[in-house]
């Protein structure tokens, strides 16, 4: 049911930290929409690291990625009039599919502004879930401007891919599931695009009062969180480039960054050449067909850069990968 939403432009903690009750209510609201994804054992990683390692299988969500959690949470909390007018977003693919899926579940229209050269699997995914695809240039910044202009002209409400309090709250339910199922977890590794999922994990860790090492993992060609932490605030990069196409925003979110900054333990950068090997391990060891963005956490563990001291969970954030690309990267 649609309802009131926190004011856009203020992070979830603006009126104090997110309570555990609020987080569990958000999780309850996602029942029947998002899947409570499994934790999948990773024998190769366990053998290499000497600690229990599990993979949070967000590739098993109905849209093939964790994004459904935040997108549906944000859309479902819109006022009735805004919901009826339809929603719009800008996305490289996974968030767009999630917005289309959530909008259809709530009976409204969704428009998704995508990169000019978006992977066909993600374009078709948006359309399959009932979304209308429009193209808005090569960067997240150009697509954001295009979506905001369309929203102003056509009356849509913008559902940002990460920088929105309800989106962050929805993503936090992924962290809640991990912390509920692995109460002794020592380390959680999370892919970093704009920081919505990572901020959500930080919100969950804070709400449950856990002493967990939260590690952000980003491509070496898109080090927006690394640069932000060094500078003490979001920094806009001139360009980003990686085969991990879901992790290429030019800057970490204005709302996500302070949440992350308060909780994160470290950030790891993964070179593109390490990602195919991680995809291969996920496929042959665990039967997981991960997209490059979803494999970066495994790549970080395989590199030996991080040495967890206890039970570890790596989030596999998505599995929407073009079949030809997957075959070329994994079977070449």
Coordinates of C-alpha atoms in Angstrom, one line a residue:
X1 CA 0.0 0.0 0.0
X2 CA 1.3 3.5 -0.8
X3 CA 2.0 5.8 2.1
X4 CA 4.1 8.6 3.3
X5 CA 7.8 8.7 2.5
X6 CA 10.7 10.4 4.2
X7 CA 11.6 13.7 2.6
X8 CA 14.0 13.2 -0.4
X9 CA 17.4 14.7 0.2
X10 CA 17.8 13.6 3.8
X11 CA 19.5 10.3 4.7
X12 CA 17.7 7.6 6.8
X13 CA 19.6 8.7 9.9
X14 CA 18.6 12.4 9.6
X15 CA 16.1 12.0 12.5
X16 CA 18.3 9.4 14.3
X17 CA 19.5 6.0 13.4
X18 CA 17.2 3.5 11.7
X19 CA 15.6 1.3 14.3
X20 CA 15.6 -2.4 14.2
X21 CA 11.8 -2.3 14.2
X22 CA 11.8 -0.1 11.1
X23 CA 14.2 -2.4 9.3
X24 CA 12.1 -5.4 10.1
X25 CA 9.0 -3.6 8.9
X26 CA 10.7 -2.9 5.6
X27 CA 11.7 -6.6 5.3
X28 CA 8.1 -7.6 6.0
X29 CA 6.8 -5.2 3.3
X30 CA 9.0 -7.0 0.8
X31 CA 7.5 -10.4 1.4
X32 CA 6.1 -11.8 -1.8
X33 CA 8.2 -9.3 -3.8
X34 CA 11.8 -9.9 -3.0
X35 CA 13.3 -13.3 -2.2
X36 CA 15.0 -14.1 1.1
X37 CA 18.1 -15.2 -0.8
X38 CA 20.3 -18.1 0.4
X39 CA 23.8 -18.1 1.8
X40 CA 25.8 -20.5 -0.5
X41 CA 28.9 -22.2 0.8
X42 CA 32.1 -21.4 -1.1
X43 CA 34.6 -24.3 -0.7
X44 CA 37.4 -22.9 -2.7
X45 CA 37.4 -19.7 -0.8
X46 CA 37.1 -21.5 2.5
X47 CA 40.1 -23.6 1.6
X48 CA 42.2 -20.6 0.6
X49 CA 41.2 -18.4 3.5
X50 CA 40.9 -20.9 6.3
X51 CA 37.6 -19.5 7.6
X52 CA 33.9 -20.3 6.7
X53 CA 32.9 -18.3 3.6
X54 CA 29.3 -18.0 2.3
X55 CA 28.0 -16.1 -0.7
X56 CA 24.8 -14.1 -0.4
X57 CA 22.9 -15.0 -3.6
X58 CA 21.2 -11.8 -4.7
X59 CA 21.5 -13.0 -8.3
X60 CA 18.4 -15.2 -7.4
X61 CA 16.1 -12.2 -6.9
X62 CA 13.2 -12.0 -9.4
X63 CA 15.0 -9.3 -11.4
X64 CA 18.4 -11.0 -11.0
X65 CA 19.8 -8.5 -8.6
X66 CA 19.5 -7.0 -5.2
X67 CA 18.0 -3.8 -6.6
X68 CA 14.4 -5.0 -6.2
X69 CA 14.7 -4.4 -2.4
X70 CA 15.3 -0.7 -2.6
X71 CA 13.3 0.0 -5.7
X72 CA 10.1 -1.6 -4.4
X73 CA 10.5 0.0 -1.0
X74 CA 10.8 3.4 -2.5
X75 CA 7.9 3.1 -4.9
X76 CA 5.6 1.5 -2.4
X77 CA 6.0 4.4 0.0
X78 CA 5.0 7.1 -2.5
X79 CA 1.9 9.1 -1.9
X80 CA -1.1 7.8 -3.9
X81 CA -1.1 10.7 -6.4
X82 CA 2.6 10.3 -7.2
X83 CA 2.2 6.6 -7.5
X84 CA -0.6 7.0 -10.0
X85 CA 1.4 9.4 -12.1
X86 CA 4.2 6.9 -12.7
X87 CA 7.9 6.7 -11.9
X88 CA 11.1 7.2 -13.8
X89 CA 14.7 6.2 -13.1
X90 CA 18.2 6.3 -14.7
X91 CA 20.1 3.0 -14.7
X92 CA 22.7 0.9 -16.4
X93 CA 20.2 -1.9 -16.1
X94 CA 19.6 -3.7 -12.8
X95 CA 17.9 -0.8 -10.9
X96 CA 15.9 -0.2 -14.1
X97 CA 14.6 -3.7 -14.1
X98 CA 13.8 -3.5 -10.4
X99 CA 11.8 -0.2 -10.9
X100 CA 9.9 -1.7 -13.8
X101 CA 9.1 -4.9 -11.7
X102 CA 8.1 -2.9 -8.6
X103 CA 6.0 -0.4 -10.6
X104 CA 4.1 -3.2 -12.4
X105 CA 3.5 -4.9 -9.0
X106 CA 2.0 -1.7 -7.7
X107 CA 0.0 -1.0 -10.9
X108 CA 1.8 2.0 -12.2
X109 CA 3.9 3.1 -15.2
X110 CA 7.7 3.0 -15.2
X111 CA 10.2 4.7 -17.6
X112 CA 13.9 3.8 -17.4
X113 CA 16.6 6.0 -18.9
X114 CA 19.5 3.7 -19.9
X115 CA 23.0 4.0 -21.4
X116 CA 23.1 4.4 -25.2
X117 CA 25.1 1.1 -25.3
X118 CA 23.4 -0.8 -22.4
X119 CA 23.8 -4.6 -22.5
X120 CA 20.9 -6.1 -24.5
X121 CA 20.1 -8.5 -21.6
X122 CA 19.4 -5.6 -19.4
X123 CA 17.3 -3.7 -21.9
X124 CA 15.2 -6.8 -22.6
X125 CA 14.9 -7.3 -18.8
X126 CA 13.4 -3.8 -18.3
X127 CA 11.0 -4.4 -21.1
X128 CA 10.1 -7.9 -19.9
X129 CA 9.0 -6.4 -16.6
X130 CA 6.8 -3.8 -18.2
X131 CA 9.2 -0.8 -18.3
X132 CA 9.6 1.7 -21.1
X133 CA 13.2 2.2 -22.2
X134 CA 14.6 5.5 -23.2
X135 CA 18.3 6.3 -23.8
X136 CA 20.1 9.1 -22.1
X137 CA 23.8 9.2 -22.9
X138 CA 27.0 7.5 -21.8
X139 CA 27.3 8.4 -18.1
X140 CA 25.1 8.2 -15.0
X141 CA 25.2 12.0 -14.8
X142 CA 23.8 12.5 -18.3
X143 CA 21.1 9.9 -17.7
X144 CA 20.2 11.5 -14.4
X145 CA 19.7 14.9 -16.1
X146 CA 17.6 13.4 -18.8
X147 CA 15.4 11.5 -16.3
X148 CA 14.9 14.6 -14.2
X149 CA 13.9 16.7 -17.3
X150 CA 11.4 14.0 -18.3
X151 CA 10.0 13.9 -14.8
X152 CA 9.5 17.6 -14.8
X153 CA 7.8 17.5 -18.2
X154 CA 5.7 14.4 -17.8
X155 CA 4.9 14.4 -14.1
X156 CA 6.8 11.3 -13.1
X157 CA 8.5 10.8 -9.7
X158 CA 12.2 10.0 -9.9
X159 CA 13.3 6.8 -8.1
X160 CA 17.1 7.2 -7.9
X161 CA 19.3 4.1 -8.1
X162 CA 21.0 4.7 -4.7
X163 CA 20.8 8.2 -3.3
X164 CA 17.3 8.0 -1.6
X165 CA 16.4 7.1 2.0
X166 CA 13.8 4.5 1.1
X167 CA 16.1 2.9 -1.4
X168 CA 18.9 2.6 1.2
X169 CA 16.4 1.2 3.7
X170 CA 15.2 -1.5 1.3
X171 CA 18.8 -2.5 0.5
X172 CA 19.4 -2.7 4.3
X173 CA 17.2 -5.8 4.4
X174 CA 19.9 -7.7 2.6
X175 CA 22.2 -7.0 5.5
X176 CA 19.5 -7.9 8.0
X177 CA 19.2 -11.3 6.5
X178 CA 22.9 -11.9 6.6
X179 CA 23.2 -10.8 10.3
X180 CA 20.2 -12.9 11.3
X181 CA 21.5 -16.0 9.7
X182 CA 25.2 -15.6 10.5
X183 CA 25.2 -14.0 14.0
X184 CA 28.9 -14.5 14.4
X185 CA 29.9 -13.1 11.0
X186 CA 33.3 -11.4 11.1
X187 CA 33.5 -9.8 7.6
X188 CA 31.0 -8.8 5.0
X189 CA 32.2 -7.8 1.5
X190 CA 29.9 -5.6 -0.6
X191 CA 30.2 -4.4 -4.3
X192 CA 30.2 -0.6 -4.6
X193 CA 28.5 1.4 -7.3
X194 CA 26.8 4.5 -5.9
X195 CA 26.8 3.0 -2.4
X196 CA 23.2 2.1 -1.9
X197 CA 23.8 -1.6 -1.0
X198 CA 26.9 -0.8 1.0
X199 CA 25.1 2.0 2.9
X200 CA 22.2 -0.4 3.5
X201 CA 24.6 -3.0 5.0
X202 CA 26.0 -0.3 7.2
X203 CA 22.5 0.7 8.4
X204 CA 21.8 -3.0 9.3
X205 CA 25.0 -3.4 11.2
X206 CA 24.3 -0.3 13.1
X207 CA 20.7 -1.2 13.8
X208 CA 21.7 -4.6 15.2
X209 CA 24.7 -3.2 17.1
X210 CA 27.1 -5.7 15.5
X211 CA 30.9 -5.5 15.5
X212 CA 31.4 -6.5 11.9
X213 CA 34.1 -5.6 9.4
X214 CA 32.3 -4.1 6.4
X215 CA 34.4 -4.1 3.3
X216 CA 33.5 -2.1 0.1
X217 CA 34.8 -3.6 -3.2
X218 CA 35.0 -1.5 -6.4
X219 CA 36.6 -1.8 -9.8
X220 CA 40.1 -0.2 -10.1
X221 CA 38.7 1.8 -13.0
X222 CA 35.9 3.3 -10.9
X223 CA 37.4 4.1 -7.5
X224 CA 34.7 6.6 -6.5
X225 CA 34.5 5.4 -2.8
X226 CA 38.3 5.3 -2.4
X227 CA 38.5 8.9 -3.6
X228 CA 35.7 10.0 -1.5
X229 CA 37.2 8.5 1.7
X230 CA 40.5 10.1 0.9
X231 CA 38.9 13.5 0.3
X232 CA 36.3 13.3 3.2
X233 CA 33.4 13.7 0.8
X234 CA 32.0 12.6 -2.6
X235 CA 34.4 13.3 -5.5
X236 CA 33.2 13.3 -9.1
X237 CA 35.6 11.3 -11.3
X238 CA 36.3 12.4 -14.8
X239 CA 35.4 8.9 -16.2
X240 CA 34.9 5.4 -15.0
X241 CA 35.6 2.2 -17.0
X242 CA 35.3 -1.5 -16.1
X243 CA 33.7 -4.7 -17.3
X244 CA 31.7 -4.4 -14.1
X245 CA 29.1 -2.2 -15.8
X246 CA 26.9 -1.9 -12.7
X247 CA 29.5 -0.2 -10.6
X248 CA 30.4 2.8 -12.8
X249 CA 28.8 5.9 -11.3
X250 CA 31.1 8.9 -11.4
X251 CA 30.6 9.6 -7.7
X252 CA 29.5 7.9 -4.5
X253 CA 26.1 9.1 -3.4
X254 CA 25.7 12.3 -1.3
X255 CA 23.3 10.4 1.1
X256 CA 25.1 7.1 1.0
X257 CA 28.6 8.4 1.7
X258 CA 28.2 9.6 5.3
X259 CA 26.4 6.4 6.3
X260 CA 29.2 4.4 4.8
X261 CA 32.0 6.6 6.2
X262 CA 30.8 6.0 9.8
X263 CA 30.9 2.2 9.5
X264 CA 33.1 0.9 6.8
X265 CA 36.4 -0.8 7.7
X266 CA 38.2 -0.7 4.3
X267 CA 37.8 -0.4 0.6
X268 CA 39.4 -2.8 -1.9
X269 CA 39.9 -2.0 -5.6
X270 CA 39.8 -5.0 -8.0
X271 CA 41.4 -4.8 -11.4
X272 CA 39.3 -6.0 -14.4
X273 CA 41.8 -8.8 -15.1
X274 CA 40.8 -10.5 -11.8
X275 CA 37.1 -10.5 -12.4
X276 CA 36.8 -13.3 -15.0
X277 CA 38.7 -15.7 -12.7
X278 CA 36.2 -14.9 -9.9
X279 CA 33.3 -15.5 -12.2
X280 CA 34.8 -18.9 -13.2
X281 CA 35.2 -19.9 -9.5
X282 CA 31.6 -18.9 -8.8
X283 CA 30.3 -20.9 -11.7
X284 CA 32.4 -24.1 -11.3
X285 CA 32.6 -24.1 -7.5
X286 CA 29.1 -22.9 -6.6
X287 CA 26.9 -23.0 -9.8
X288 CA 26.5 -19.3 -9.7
X289 CA 26.3 -17.3 -13.0
X290 CA 27.4 -13.9 -11.7
X291 CA 27.7 -10.8 -13.8
X292 CA 31.1 -9.0 -13.5
X293 CA 29.7 -6.5 -10.9
X294 CA 28.5 -9.4 -8.7
X295 CA 31.8 -11.2 -8.9
X296 CA 34.0 -8.4 -7.5
X297 CA 33.7 -9.5 -3.9
X298 CA 34.9 -13.0 -4.8
X299 CA 37.7 -11.4 -6.8
X300 CA 38.8 -9.4 -3.7
X301 CA 38.9 -12.6 -1.6
X302 CA 40.8 -14.6 -4.2
X303 CA 43.4 -11.8 -4.5
X304 CA 44.4 -12.3 -0.8
X305 CA 44.2 -8.6 -0.2
X306 CA 41.8 -9.2 2.7
X307 CA 42.4 -11.9 5.3
X308 CA 39.2 -12.4 7.3
X309 CA 39.6 -13.6 10.9
X310 CA 36.3 -15.4 11.1
X311 CA 33.1 -16.3 9.2
X312 CA 32.8 -14.2 6.1
X313 CA 30.0 -13.4 3.7
X314 CA 30.5 -12.0 0.2
X315 CA 27.5 -10.5 -1.5
X316 CA 26.9 -11.6 -5.1
X317 CA 24.9 -8.6 -6.1
X318 CA 23.6 -9.7 -9.5
X319 CA 23.5 -12.3 -12.3
X320 CA 22.2 -10.3 -15.3
X321 CA 25.1 -11.0 -17.7
X322 CA 25.0 -11.3 -21.5
X323 CA 25.3 -14.9 -22.5
X324 CA 28.0 -14.2 -25.1
X325 CA 30.0 -12.1 -22.6
X326 CA 29.7 -14.8 -19.9
X327 CA 30.9 -17.5 -22.2
X328 CA 33.8 -15.4 -23.4
X329 CA 34.9 -14.4 -19.8
X330 CA 34.4 -17.8 -18.1
X331 CA 35.1 -20.3 -20.8
X332 CA 37.8 -18.6 -22.8

